[in-house]
């Protein structure tokens, strides 16, 4: 095995056992001295760790260990609070807005619904350990605005179950990666260099198979790792 790969393997093991998220690795000069190699060899080893997503380079700061991504399973049932509460993560929901609308032409065509279909749109920011991680735009059908304006925290699907008896099942889900807008960077407290994952999800009522919700979520890609079950 090449020398730089041996160094990368050893550093990878040390990151998993001796470092926490936010810690800095020793400088490349220190690592070169430790392993008795030149800095070019160390840099190639560090490149391997960057590609693995274990560290991130910061100009003037050094090589910083990043947090382990949260495994987010896009299975059924699957919604934000349900998925992450199973992992014991401290979650908060901040409601950014709630209003009654009618579907715009593009979304109506995508969902095969009439243009005048009433919908309640709720915008939320989901926080993990008091840090913003995901923005969600919920399009809710067959609900009334007065009731939904009472939603203030916790799981939206639990709220719908409590007040309407709704039970949802996940339908079609589409994912794409893109760079964030300035406003998304501000709301998610992130830099422009970190991509986001945009996920479009459909949820249907178990009782009738009617569309209950169309959700568009924008999540920091450095926080989540998505898995899809067959």
JSON list of C-alpha atoms in Angstrom, two decimals:
[
{"chain": "A", "resi": 1, "resn": "UNK", "atom": "CA", "xyz": [0.00, 0.00, 0.00]},
{"chain": "A", "resi": 2, "resn": "UNK", "atom": "CA", "xyz": [1.24, 3.50, -0.79]},
{"chain": "A", "resi": 3, "resn": "UNK", "atom": "CA", "xyz": [2.72, 5.43, 2.12]},
{"chain": "A", "resi": 4, "resn": "UNK", "atom": "CA", "xyz": [0.07, 8.19, 1.99]},
{"chain": "A", "resi": 5, "resn": "UNK", "atom": "CA", "xyz": [-2.71, 5.58, 2.15]},
{"chain": "A", "resi": 6, "resn": "UNK", "atom": "CA", "xyz": [-1.14, 4.02, 5.24]},
{"chain": "A", "resi": 7, "resn": "UNK", "atom": "CA", "xyz": [-1.04, 7.45, 6.86]},
{"chain": "A", "resi": 8, "resn": "UNK", "atom": "CA", "xyz": [-4.66, 8.13, 5.85]},
{"chain": "A", "resi": 9, "resn": "UNK", "atom": "CA", "xyz": [-5.76, 4.80, 7.36]},
{"chain": "A", "resi": 10, "resn": "UNK", "atom": "CA", "xyz": [-4.04, 5.54, 10.66]},
{"chain": "A", "resi": 11, "resn": "UNK", "atom": "CA", "xyz": [-5.44, 9.06, 10.83]},
{"chain": "A", "resi": 12, "resn": "UNK", "atom": "CA", "xyz": [-8.92, 7.76, 9.95]},
{"chain": "A", "resi": 13, "resn": "UNK", "atom": "CA", "xyz": [-8.79, 5.34, 12.90]},
{"chain": "A", "resi": 14, "resn": "UNK", "atom": "CA", "xyz": [-7.60, 8.12, 15.22]},
{"chain": "A", "resi": 15, "resn": "UNK", "atom": "CA", "xyz": [-10.40, 10.46, 14.09]},
{"chain": "A", "resi": 16, "resn": "UNK", "atom": "CA", "xyz": [-12.98, 7.81, 14.99]},
{"chain": "A", "resi": 17, "resn": "UNK", "atom": "CA", "xyz": [-11.47, 7.07, 18.41]},
{"chain": "A", "resi": 18, "resn": "UNK", "atom": "CA", "xyz": [-9.63, 10.17, 19.62]},
{"chain": "A", "resi": 19, "resn": "UNK", "atom": "CA", "xyz": [-11.26, 13.23, 18.06]},
{"chain": "A", "resi": 20, "resn": "UNK", "atom": "CA", "xyz": [-14.60, 14.98, 18.36]},
{"chain": "A", "resi": 21, "resn": "UNK", "atom": "CA", "xyz": [-16.39, 17.16, 15.84]},
{"chain": "A", "resi": 22, "resn": "UNK", "atom": "CA", "xyz": [-14.71, 20.56, 15.67]},
{"chain": "A", "resi": 23, "resn": "UNK", "atom": "CA", "xyz": [-11.28, 19.33, 16.77]},
{"chain": "A", "resi": 24, "resn": "UNK", "atom": "CA", "xyz": [-8.29, 20.30, 14.64]},
{"chain": "A", "resi": 25, "resn": "UNK", "atom": "CA", "xyz": [-5.79, 17.76, 13.38]},
{"chain": "A", "resi": 26, "resn": "UNK", "atom": "CA", "xyz": [-2.09, 18.52, 13.98]},
{"chain": "A", "resi": 27, "resn": "UNK", "atom": "CA", "xyz": [-0.62, 20.73, 11.30]},
{"chain": "A", "resi": 28, "resn": "UNK", "atom": "CA", "xyz": [0.68, 19.12, 8.13]},
{"chain": "A", "resi": 29, "resn": "UNK", "atom": "CA", "xyz": [4.19, 20.11, 9.25]},
{"chain": "A", "resi": 30, "resn": "UNK", "atom": "CA", "xyz": [3.69, 18.25, 12.53]},
{"chain": "A", "resi": 31, "resn": "UNK", "atom": "CA", "xyz": [2.24, 15.21, 10.77]},
{"chain": "A", "resi": 32, "resn": "UNK", "atom": "CA", "xyz": [5.11, 15.13, 8.29]},
{"chain": "A", "resi": 33, "resn": "UNK", "atom": "CA", "xyz": [7.55, 15.14, 11.19]},
{"chain": "A", "resi": 34, "resn": "UNK", "atom": "CA", "xyz": [5.60, 12.46, 13.04]},
{"chain": "A", "resi": 35, "resn": "UNK", "atom": "CA", "xyz": [5.42, 10.07, 10.08]},
{"chain": "A", "resi": 36, "resn": "UNK", "atom": "CA", "xyz": [8.88, 11.00, 8.80]},
{"chain": "A", "resi": 37, "resn": "UNK", "atom": "CA", "xyz": [7.63, 11.91, 5.33]},
{"chain": "A", "resi": 38, "resn": "UNK", "atom": "CA", "xyz": [7.47, 15.09, 3.27]},
{"chain": "A", "resi": 39, "resn": "UNK", "atom": "CA", "xyz": [4.46, 17.45, 3.42]},
{"chain": "A", "resi": 40, "resn": "UNK", "atom": "CA", "xyz": [3.32, 16.44, -0.07]},
{"chain": "A", "resi": 41, "resn": "UNK", "atom": "CA", "xyz": [2.78, 12.87, 1.18]},
{"chain": "A", "resi": 42, "resn": "UNK", "atom": "CA", "xyz": [0.85, 14.16, 4.21]},
{"chain": "A", "resi": 43, "resn": "UNK", "atom": "CA", "xyz": [-1.25, 16.39, 1.97]},
{"chain": "A", "resi": 44, "resn": "UNK", "atom": "CA", "xyz": [-2.25, 13.40, -0.16]},
{"chain": "A", "resi": 45, "resn": "UNK", "atom": "CA", "xyz": [-3.24, 11.51, 3.00]},
{"chain": "A", "resi": 46, "resn": "UNK", "atom": "CA", "xyz": [-5.33, 14.46, 4.17]},
{"chain": "A", "resi": 47, "resn": "UNK", "atom": "CA", "xyz": [-6.94, 14.63, 0.71]},
{"chain": "A", "resi": 48, "resn": "UNK", "atom": "CA", "xyz": [-8.24, 11.09, 1.32]},
{"chain": "A", "resi": 49, "resn": "UNK", "atom": "CA", "xyz": [-9.85, 12.17, 4.58]},
{"chain": "A", "resi": 50, "resn": "UNK", "atom": "CA", "xyz": [-11.43, 15.21, 2.93]},
{"chain": "A", "resi": 51, "resn": "UNK", "atom": "CA", "xyz": [-12.92, 12.98, 0.21]},
{"chain": "A", "resi": 52, "resn": "UNK", "atom": "CA", "xyz": [-14.24, 10.66, 2.93]},
{"chain": "A", "resi": 53, "resn": "UNK", "atom": "CA", "xyz": [-16.04, 13.62, 4.48]},
{"chain": "A", "resi": 54, "resn": "UNK", "atom": "CA", "xyz": [-14.18, 13.21, 7.78]},
{"chain": "A", "resi": 55, "resn": "UNK", "atom": "CA", "xyz": [-12.41, 16.56, 7.78]},
{"chain": "A", "resi": 56, "resn": "UNK", "atom": "CA", "xyz": [-12.73, 19.95, 6.12]},
{"chain": "A", "resi": 57, "resn": "UNK", "atom": "CA", "xyz": [-9.90, 22.31, 5.22]},
{"chain": "A", "resi": 58, "resn": "UNK", "atom": "CA", "xyz": [-10.15, 25.91, 6.42]},
{"chain": "A", "resi": 59, "resn": "UNK", "atom": "CA", "xyz": [-7.70, 28.51, 5.15]},
{"chain": "A", "resi": 60, "resn": "UNK", "atom": "CA", "xyz": [-5.69, 29.88, 8.04]},
{"chain": "A", "resi": 61, "resn": "UNK", "atom": "CA", "xyz": [-7.29, 27.50, 10.54]},
{"chain": "A", "resi": 62, "resn": "UNK", "atom": "CA", "xyz": [-6.22, 24.01, 9.52]},
{"chain": "A", "resi": 63, "resn": "UNK", "atom": "CA", "xyz": [-7.91, 20.65, 9.04]},
{"chain": "A", "resi": 64, "resn": "UNK", "atom": "CA", "xyz": [-11.02, 20.33, 11.19]},
{"chain": "A", "resi": 65, "resn": "UNK", "atom": "CA", "xyz": [-12.90, 17.15, 12.07]},
{"chain": "A", "resi": 66, "resn": "UNK", "atom": "CA", "xyz": [-16.54, 17.37, 10.98]},
{"chain": "A", "resi": 67, "resn": "UNK", "atom": "CA", "xyz": [-19.50, 15.82, 12.75]},
{"chain": "A", "resi": 68, "resn": "UNK", "atom": "CA", "xyz": [-20.65, 12.37, 11.72]},
{"chain": "A", "resi": 69, "resn": "UNK", "atom": "CA", "xyz": [-23.66, 12.71, 9.38]},
{"chain": "A", "resi": 70, "resn": "UNK", "atom": "CA", "xyz": [-27.03, 11.70, 10.75]},
{"chain": "A", "resi": 71, "resn": "UNK", "atom": "CA", "xyz": [-28.42, 8.64, 9.00]},
{"chain": "A", "resi": 72, "resn": "UNK", "atom": "CA", "xyz": [-31.84, 9.70, 7.68]},
{"chain": "A", "resi": 73, "resn": "UNK", "atom": "CA", "xyz": [-33.85, 6.80, 6.28]},
{"chain": "A", "resi": 74, "resn": "UNK", "atom": "CA", "xyz": [-36.35, 7.68, 3.56]},
{"chain": "A", "resi": 75, "resn": "UNK", "atom": "CA", "xyz": [-38.62, 4.80, 4.42]},
{"chain": "A", "resi": 76, "resn": "UNK", "atom": "CA", "xyz": [-42.24, 4.41, 5.43]},
{"chain": "A", "resi": 77, "resn": "UNK", "atom": "CA", "xyz": [-43.41, 5.78, 7.79]},
{"chain": "A", "resi": 78, "resn": "UNK", "atom": "CA", "xyz": [-40.92, 8.63, 7.60]},
{"chain": "A", "resi": 79, "resn": "UNK", "atom": "CA", "xyz": [-41.18, 12.24, 8.68]},
{"chain": "A", "resi": 80, "resn": "UNK", "atom": "CA", "xyz": [-38.62, 14.53, 10.24]},
{"chain": "A", "resi": 81, "resn": "UNK", "atom": "CA", "xyz": [-39.61, 14.30, 13.91]},
{"chain": "A", "resi": 82, "resn": "UNK", "atom": "CA", "xyz": [-40.38, 10.57, 13.75]},
{"chain": "A", "resi": 83, "resn": "UNK", "atom": "CA", "xyz": [-37.07, 9.78, 12.06]},
{"chain": "A", "resi": 84, "resn": "UNK", "atom": "CA", "xyz": [-34.80, 11.79, 14.33]},
{"chain": "A", "resi": 85, "resn": "UNK", "atom": "CA", "xyz": [-36.59, 11.27, 17.64]},
{"chain": "A", "resi": 86, "resn": "UNK", "atom": "CA", "xyz": [-35.78, 7.55, 17.28]},
{"chain": "A", "resi": 87, "resn": "UNK", "atom": "CA", "xyz": [-32.11, 8.55, 17.56]},
{"chain": "A", "resi": 88, "resn": "UNK", "atom": "CA", "xyz": [-32.66, 10.49, 20.75]},
{"chain": "A", "resi": 89, "resn": "UNK", "atom": "CA", "xyz": [-31.70, 13.82, 19.19]},
{"chain": "A", "resi": 90, "resn": "UNK", "atom": "CA", "xyz": [-32.92, 17.06, 20.84]},
{"chain": "A", "resi": 91, "resn": "UNK", "atom": "CA", "xyz": [-35.34, 18.58, 18.31]},
{"chain": "A", "resi": 92, "resn": "UNK", "atom": "CA", "xyz": [-37.17, 21.88, 18.02]},
{"chain": "A", "resi": 93, "resn": "UNK", "atom": "CA", "xyz": [-39.69, 23.16, 15.48]},
{"chain": "A", "resi": 94, "resn": "UNK", "atom": "CA", "xyz": [-39.90, 26.86, 14.68]},
{"chain": "A", "resi": 95, "resn": "UNK", "atom": "CA", "xyz": [-42.98, 27.88, 12.69]},
{"chain": "A", "resi": 96, "resn": "UNK", "atom": "CA", "xyz": [-42.02, 30.59, 10.20]},
{"chain": "A", "resi": 97, "resn": "UNK", "atom": "CA", "xyz": [-45.45, 31.12, 8.67]},
{"chain": "A", "resi": 98, "resn": "UNK", "atom": "CA", "xyz": [-48.90, 29.66, 8.04]},
{"chain": "A", "resi": 99, "resn": "UNK", "atom": "CA", "xyz": [-51.39, 30.82, 5.42]},
{"chain": "A", "resi": 100, "resn": "UNK", "atom": "CA", "xyz": [-54.17, 29.60, 3.15]},
{"chain": "A", "resi": 101, "resn": "UNK", "atom": "CA", "xyz": [-53.48, 29.61, -0.60]},
{"chain": "A", "resi": 102, "resn": "UNK", "atom": "CA", "xyz": [-54.54, 28.05, -3.86]},
{"chain": "A", "resi": 103, "resn": "UNK", "atom": "CA", "xyz": [-52.10, 25.92, -5.84]},
{"chain": "A", "resi": 104, "resn": "UNK", "atom": "CA", "xyz": [-49.84, 27.68, -8.30]},
{"chain": "A", "resi": 105, "resn": "UNK", "atom": "CA", "xyz": [-50.07, 26.34, -11.89]},
{"chain": "A", "resi": 106, "resn": "UNK", "atom": "CA", "xyz": [-46.75, 24.45, -11.84]},
{"chain": "A", "resi": 107, "resn": "UNK", "atom": "CA", "xyz": [-47.50, 22.61, -8.61]},
{"chain": "A", "resi": 108, "resn": "UNK", "atom": "CA", "xyz": [-51.10, 21.92, -9.60]},
{"chain": "A", "resi": 109, "resn": "UNK", "atom": "CA", "xyz": [-49.88, 20.30, -12.82]},
{"chain": "A", "resi": 110, "resn": "UNK", "atom": "CA", "xyz": [-47.22, 18.29, -11.00]},
{"chain": "A", "resi": 111, "resn": "UNK", "atom": "CA", "xyz": [-49.75, 16.95, -8.49]},
{"chain": "A", "resi": 112, "resn": "UNK", "atom": "CA", "xyz": [-52.51, 16.55, -11.07]},
{"chain": "A", "resi": 113, "resn": "UNK", "atom": "CA", "xyz": [-54.86, 18.77, -9.06]},
{"chain": "A", "resi": 114, "resn": "UNK", "atom": "CA", "xyz": [-57.18, 21.61, -10.02]},
{"chain": "A", "resi": 115, "resn": "UNK", "atom": "CA", "xyz": [-55.79, 25.16, -9.98]},
{"chain": "A", "resi": 116, "resn": "UNK", "atom": "CA", "xyz": [-58.37, 26.26, -7.40]},
{"chain": "A", "resi": 117, "resn": "UNK", "atom": "CA", "xyz": [-57.50, 23.44, -4.96]},
{"chain": "A", "resi": 118, "resn": "UNK", "atom": "CA", "xyz": [-57.27, 25.02, -1.48]},
{"chain": "A", "resi": 119, "resn": "UNK", "atom": "CA", "xyz": [-54.06, 24.37, 0.42]},
{"chain": "A", "resi": 120, "resn": "UNK", "atom": "CA", "xyz": [-52.64, 25.48, 3.75]},
{"chain": "A", "resi": 121, "resn": "UNK", "atom": "CA", "xyz": [-48.92, 26.24, 3.53]},
{"chain": "A", "resi": 122, "resn": "UNK", "atom": "CA", "xyz": [-46.82, 26.03, 6.69]},
{"chain": "A", "resi": 123, "resn": "UNK", "atom": "CA", "xyz": [-43.15, 26.95, 6.70]},
{"chain": "A", "resi": 124, "resn": "UNK", "atom": "CA", "xyz": [-40.99, 25.49, 9.45]},
{"chain": "A", "resi": 125, "resn": "UNK", "atom": "CA", "xyz": [-37.36, 25.44, 10.49]},
{"chain": "A", "resi": 126, "resn": "UNK", "atom": "CA", "xyz": [-36.23, 22.25, 12.23]},
{"chain": "A", "resi": 127, "resn": "UNK", "atom": "CA", "xyz": [-33.39, 22.54, 14.72]},
{"chain": "A", "resi": 128, "resn": "UNK", "atom": "CA", "xyz": [-31.17, 19.82, 16.15]},
{"chain": "A", "resi": 129, "resn": "UNK", "atom": "CA", "xyz": [-29.58, 20.70, 19.49]},
{"chain": "A", "resi": 130, "resn": "UNK", "atom": "CA", "xyz": [-30.68, 24.32, 18.95]},
{"chain": "A", "resi": 131, "resn": "UNK", "atom": "CA", "xyz": [-28.92, 24.52, 15.57]},
{"chain": "A", "resi": 132, "resn": "UNK", "atom": "CA", "xyz": [-31.00, 25.02, 12.38]},
{"chain": "A", "resi": 133, "resn": "UNK", "atom": "CA", "xyz": [-30.71, 22.02, 10.06]},
{"chain": "A", "resi": 134, "resn": "UNK", "atom": "CA", "xyz": [-33.73, 21.91, 7.75]},
{"chain": "A", "resi": 135, "resn": "UNK", "atom": "CA", "xyz": [-36.27, 24.27, 6.21]},
{"chain": "A", "resi": 136, "resn": "UNK", "atom": "CA", "xyz": [-39.60, 22.70, 5.22]},
{"chain": "A", "resi": 137, "resn": "UNK", "atom": "CA", "xyz": [-42.48, 24.07, 3.19]},
{"chain": "A", "resi": 138, "resn": "UNK", "atom": "CA", "xyz": [-45.55, 21.92, 3.94]},
{"chain": "A", "resi": 139, "resn": "UNK", "atom": "CA", "xyz": [-48.48, 22.00, 1.49]},
{"chain": "A", "resi": 140, "resn": "UNK", "atom": "CA", "xyz": [-51.43, 20.52, 3.41]},
{"chain": "A", "resi": 141, "resn": "UNK", "atom": "CA", "xyz": [-54.72, 19.43, 1.88]},
{"chain": "A", "resi": 142, "resn": "UNK", "atom": "CA", "xyz": [-58.15, 18.96, 3.47]},
{"chain": "A", "resi": 143, "resn": "UNK", "atom": "CA", "xyz": [-57.31, 21.01, 6.56]},
{"chain": "A", "resi": 144, "resn": "UNK", "atom": "CA", "xyz": [-58.58, 24.39, 7.76]},
{"chain": "A", "resi": 145, "resn": "UNK", "atom": "CA", "xyz": [-56.41, 27.42, 8.34]},
{"chain": "A", "resi": 146, "resn": "UNK", "atom": "CA", "xyz": [-57.84, 28.21, 11.80]},
{"chain": "A", "resi": 147, "resn": "UNK", "atom": "CA", "xyz": [-56.85, 24.82, 13.15]},
{"chain": "A", "resi": 148, "resn": "UNK", "atom": "CA", "xyz": [-53.42, 24.77, 11.49]},
{"chain": "A", "resi": 149, "resn": "UNK", "atom": "CA", "xyz": [-52.55, 28.20, 12.87]},
{"chain": "A", "resi": 150, "resn": "UNK", "atom": "CA", "xyz": [-52.58, 26.53, 16.29]},
{"chain": "A", "resi": 151, "resn": "UNK", "atom": "CA", "xyz": [-49.62, 24.35, 15.31]},
{"chain": "A", "resi": 152, "resn": "UNK", "atom": "CA", "xyz": [-46.62, 25.79, 17.14]},
{"chain": "A", "resi": 153, "resn": "UNK", "atom": "CA", "xyz": [-44.08, 23.04, 17.81]},
{"chain": "A", "resi": 154, "resn": "UNK", "atom": "CA", "xyz": [-43.31, 19.33, 17.70]},
{"chain": "A", "resi": 155, "resn": "UNK", "atom": "CA", "xyz": [-44.37, 16.90, 14.99]},
{"chain": "A", "resi": 156, "resn": "UNK", "atom": "CA", "xyz": [-46.74, 18.21, 12.33]},
{"chain": "A", "resi": 157, "resn": "UNK", "atom": "CA", "xyz": [-47.94, 14.70, 11.51]},
{"chain": "A", "resi": 158, "resn": "UNK", "atom": "CA", "xyz": [-48.75, 14.05, 15.17]},
{"chain": "A", "resi": 159, "resn": "UNK", "atom": "CA", "xyz": [-50.70, 17.31, 15.22]},
{"chain": "A", "resi": 160, "resn": "UNK", "atom": "CA", "xyz": [-52.68, 16.19, 12.15]},
{"chain": "A", "resi": 161, "resn": "UNK", "atom": "CA", "xyz": [-53.35, 12.82, 13.73]},
{"chain": "A", "resi": 162, "resn": "UNK", "atom": "CA", "xyz": [-54.55, 14.40, 16.97]},
{"chain": "A", "resi": 163, "resn": "UNK", "atom": "CA", "xyz": [-56.90, 16.95, 15.37]},
{"chain": "A", "resi": 164, "resn": "UNK", "atom": "CA", "xyz": [-58.01, 15.17, 12.19]},
{"chain": "A", "resi": 165, "resn": "UNK", "atom": "CA", "xyz": [-57.29, 11.49, 12.82]},
{"chain": "A", "resi": 166, "resn": "UNK", "atom": "CA", "xyz": [-54.95, 11.51, 9.81]},
{"chain": "A", "resi": 167, "resn": "UNK", "atom": "CA", "xyz": [-52.37, 8.76, 9.38]},
{"chain": "A", "resi": 168, "resn": "UNK", "atom": "CA", "xyz": [-49.89, 9.27, 6.58]},
{"chain": "A", "resi": 169, "resn": "UNK", "atom": "CA", "xyz": [-47.87, 6.97, 4.37]},
{"chain": "A", "resi": 170, "resn": "UNK", "atom": "CA", "xyz": [-44.93, 8.17, 2.30]},
{"chain": "A", "resi": 171, "resn": "UNK", "atom": "CA", "xyz": [-45.36, 8.17, -1.46]},
{"chain": "A", "resi": 172, "resn": "UNK", "atom": "CA", "xyz": [-43.06, 9.38, -4.22]},
{"chain": "A", "resi": 173, "resn": "UNK", "atom": "CA", "xyz": [-39.87, 11.11, -3.03]},
{"chain": "A", "resi": 174, "resn": "UNK", "atom": "CA", "xyz": [-37.41, 13.03, -5.18]},
{"chain": "A", "resi": 175, "resn": "UNK", "atom": "CA", "xyz": [-33.96, 14.31, -4.13]},
{"chain": "A", "resi": 176, "resn": "UNK", "atom": "CA", "xyz": [-31.47, 16.70, -5.66]},
{"chain": "A", "resi": 177, "resn": "UNK", "atom": "CA", "xyz": [-28.34, 18.47, -4.47]},
{"chain": "A", "resi": 178, "resn": "UNK", "atom": "CA", "xyz": [-27.77, 22.16, -5.16]},
{"chain": "A", "resi": 179, "resn": "UNK", "atom": "CA", "xyz": [-26.03, 25.21, -3.77]},
{"chain": "A", "resi": 180, "resn": "UNK", "atom": "CA", "xyz": [-28.03, 27.26, -1.26]},
{"chain": "A", "resi": 181, "resn": "UNK", "atom": "CA", "xyz": [-29.46, 30.73, -1.78]},
{"chain": "A", "resi": 182, "resn": "UNK", "atom": "CA", "xyz": [-28.30, 33.64, 0.36]},
{"chain": "A", "resi": 183, "resn": "UNK", "atom": "CA", "xyz": [-31.56, 33.49, 2.34]},
{"chain": "A", "resi": 184, "resn": "UNK", "atom": "CA", "xyz": [-31.19, 29.74, 2.95]},
{"chain": "A", "resi": 185, "resn": "UNK", "atom": "CA", "xyz": [-27.62, 30.32, 4.17]},
{"chain": "A", "resi": 186, "resn": "UNK", "atom": "CA", "xyz": [-28.90, 32.93, 6.60]},
{"chain": "A", "resi": 187, "resn": "UNK", "atom": "CA", "xyz": [-31.73, 30.74, 7.91]},
{"chain": "A", "resi": 188, "resn": "UNK", "atom": "CA", "xyz": [-29.56, 27.64, 8.22]},
{"chain": "A", "resi": 189, "resn": "UNK", "atom": "CA", "xyz": [-26.53, 29.53, 9.62]},
{"chain": "A", "resi": 190, "resn": "UNK", "atom": "CA", "xyz": [-24.19, 28.09, 6.99]},
{"chain": "A", "resi": 191, "resn": "UNK", "atom": "CA", "xyz": [-21.64, 29.23, 4.43]},
{"chain": "A", "resi": 192, "resn": "UNK", "atom": "CA", "xyz": [-22.27, 29.40, 0.69]},
{"chain": "A", "resi": 193, "resn": "UNK", "atom": "CA", "xyz": [-19.79, 26.57, 0.05]},
{"chain": "A", "resi": 194, "resn": "UNK", "atom": "CA", "xyz": [-21.94, 23.87, 1.68]},
{"chain": "A", "resi": 195, "resn": "UNK", "atom": "CA", "xyz": [-24.52, 22.27, -0.65]},
{"chain": "A", "resi": 196, "resn": "UNK", "atom": "CA", "xyz": [-28.07, 21.54, 0.44]},
{"chain": "A", "resi": 197, "resn": "UNK", "atom": "CA", "xyz": [-30.28, 18.56, -0.28]},
{"chain": "A", "resi": 198, "resn": "UNK", "atom": "CA", "xyz": [-33.70, 19.44, -1.63]},
{"chain": "A", "resi": 199, "resn": "UNK", "atom": "CA", "xyz": [-36.27, 16.69, -1.03]},
{"chain": "A", "resi": 200, "resn": "UNK", "atom": "CA", "xyz": [-39.79, 16.66, -2.45]},
{"chain": "A", "resi": 201, "resn": "UNK", "atom": "CA", "xyz": [-42.05, 14.20, -0.62]},
{"chain": "A", "resi": 202, "resn": "UNK", "atom": "CA", "xyz": [-45.67, 13.18, -1.06]},
{"chain": "A", "resi": 203, "resn": "UNK", "atom": "CA", "xyz": [-47.68, 11.81, 1.85]},
{"chain": "A", "resi": 204, "resn": "UNK", "atom": "CA", "xyz": [-51.00, 10.05, 1.38]},
{"chain": "A", "resi": 205, "resn": "UNK", "atom": "CA", "xyz": [-53.78, 9.25, 3.83]},
{"chain": "A", "resi": 206, "resn": "UNK", "atom": "CA", "xyz": [-53.83, 5.58, 4.78]},
{"chain": "A", "resi": 207, "resn": "UNK", "atom": "CA", "xyz": [-57.59, 5.73, 5.11]},
{"chain": "A", "resi": 208, "resn": "UNK", "atom": "CA", "xyz": [-58.40, 7.05, 1.62]},
{"chain": "A", "resi": 209, "resn": "UNK", "atom": "CA", "xyz": [-55.10, 7.18, -0.33]},
{"chain": "A", "resi": 210, "resn": "UNK", "atom": "CA", "xyz": [-55.80, 10.87, -0.98]},
{"chain": "A", "resi": 211, "resn": "UNK", "atom": "CA", "xyz": [-52.88, 13.29, -1.02]},
{"chain": "A", "resi": 212, "resn": "UNK", "atom": "CA", "xyz": [-52.45, 14.72, 2.49]},
{"chain": "A", "resi": 213, "resn": "UNK", "atom": "CA", "xyz": [-49.22, 16.69, 2.11]},
{"chain": "A", "resi": 214, "resn": "UNK", "atom": "CA", "xyz": [-46.63, 17.75, -0.42]},
{"chain": "A", "resi": 215, "resn": "UNK", "atom": "CA", "xyz": [-43.46, 18.76, 1.43]},
{"chain": "A", "resi": 216, "resn": "UNK", "atom": "CA", "xyz": [-40.32, 20.47, 0.13]},
{"chain": "A", "resi": 217, "resn": "UNK", "atom": "CA", "xyz": [-37.43, 20.27, 2.57]},
{"chain": "A", "resi": 218, "resn": "UNK", "atom": "CA", "xyz": [-34.04, 21.96, 2.30]},
{"chain": "A", "resi": 219, "resn": "UNK", "atom": "CA", "xyz": [-31.39, 20.35, 4.52]},
{"chain": "A", "resi": 220, "resn": "UNK", "atom": "CA", "xyz": [-27.71, 20.98, 5.14]},
{"chain": "A", "resi": 221, "resn": "UNK", "atom": "CA", "xyz": [-25.78, 18.26, 3.31]},
{"chain": "A", "resi": 222, "resn": "UNK", "atom": "CA", "xyz": [-23.07, 18.23, 5.98]},
{"chain": "A", "resi": 223, "resn": "UNK", "atom": "CA", "xyz": [-25.56, 17.11, 8.63]},
{"chain": "A", "resi": 224, "resn": "UNK", "atom": "CA", "xyz": [-27.52, 14.31, 6.93]},
{"chain": "A", "resi": 225, "resn": "UNK", "atom": "CA", "xyz": [-26.71, 11.13, 5.07]},
{"chain": "A", "resi": 226, "resn": "UNK", "atom": "CA", "xyz": [-29.76, 9.69, 3.34]},
{"chain": "A", "resi": 227, "resn": "UNK", "atom": "CA", "xyz": [-30.55, 6.01, 2.94]},
{"chain": "A", "resi": 228, "resn": "UNK", "atom": "CA", "xyz": [-33.31, 4.54, 0.81]},
{"chain": "A", "resi": 229, "resn": "UNK", "atom": "CA", "xyz": [-34.79, 1.20, 1.77]},
{"chain": "A", "resi": 230, "resn": "UNK", "atom": "CA", "xyz": [-35.96, -1.16, -1.01]}
]
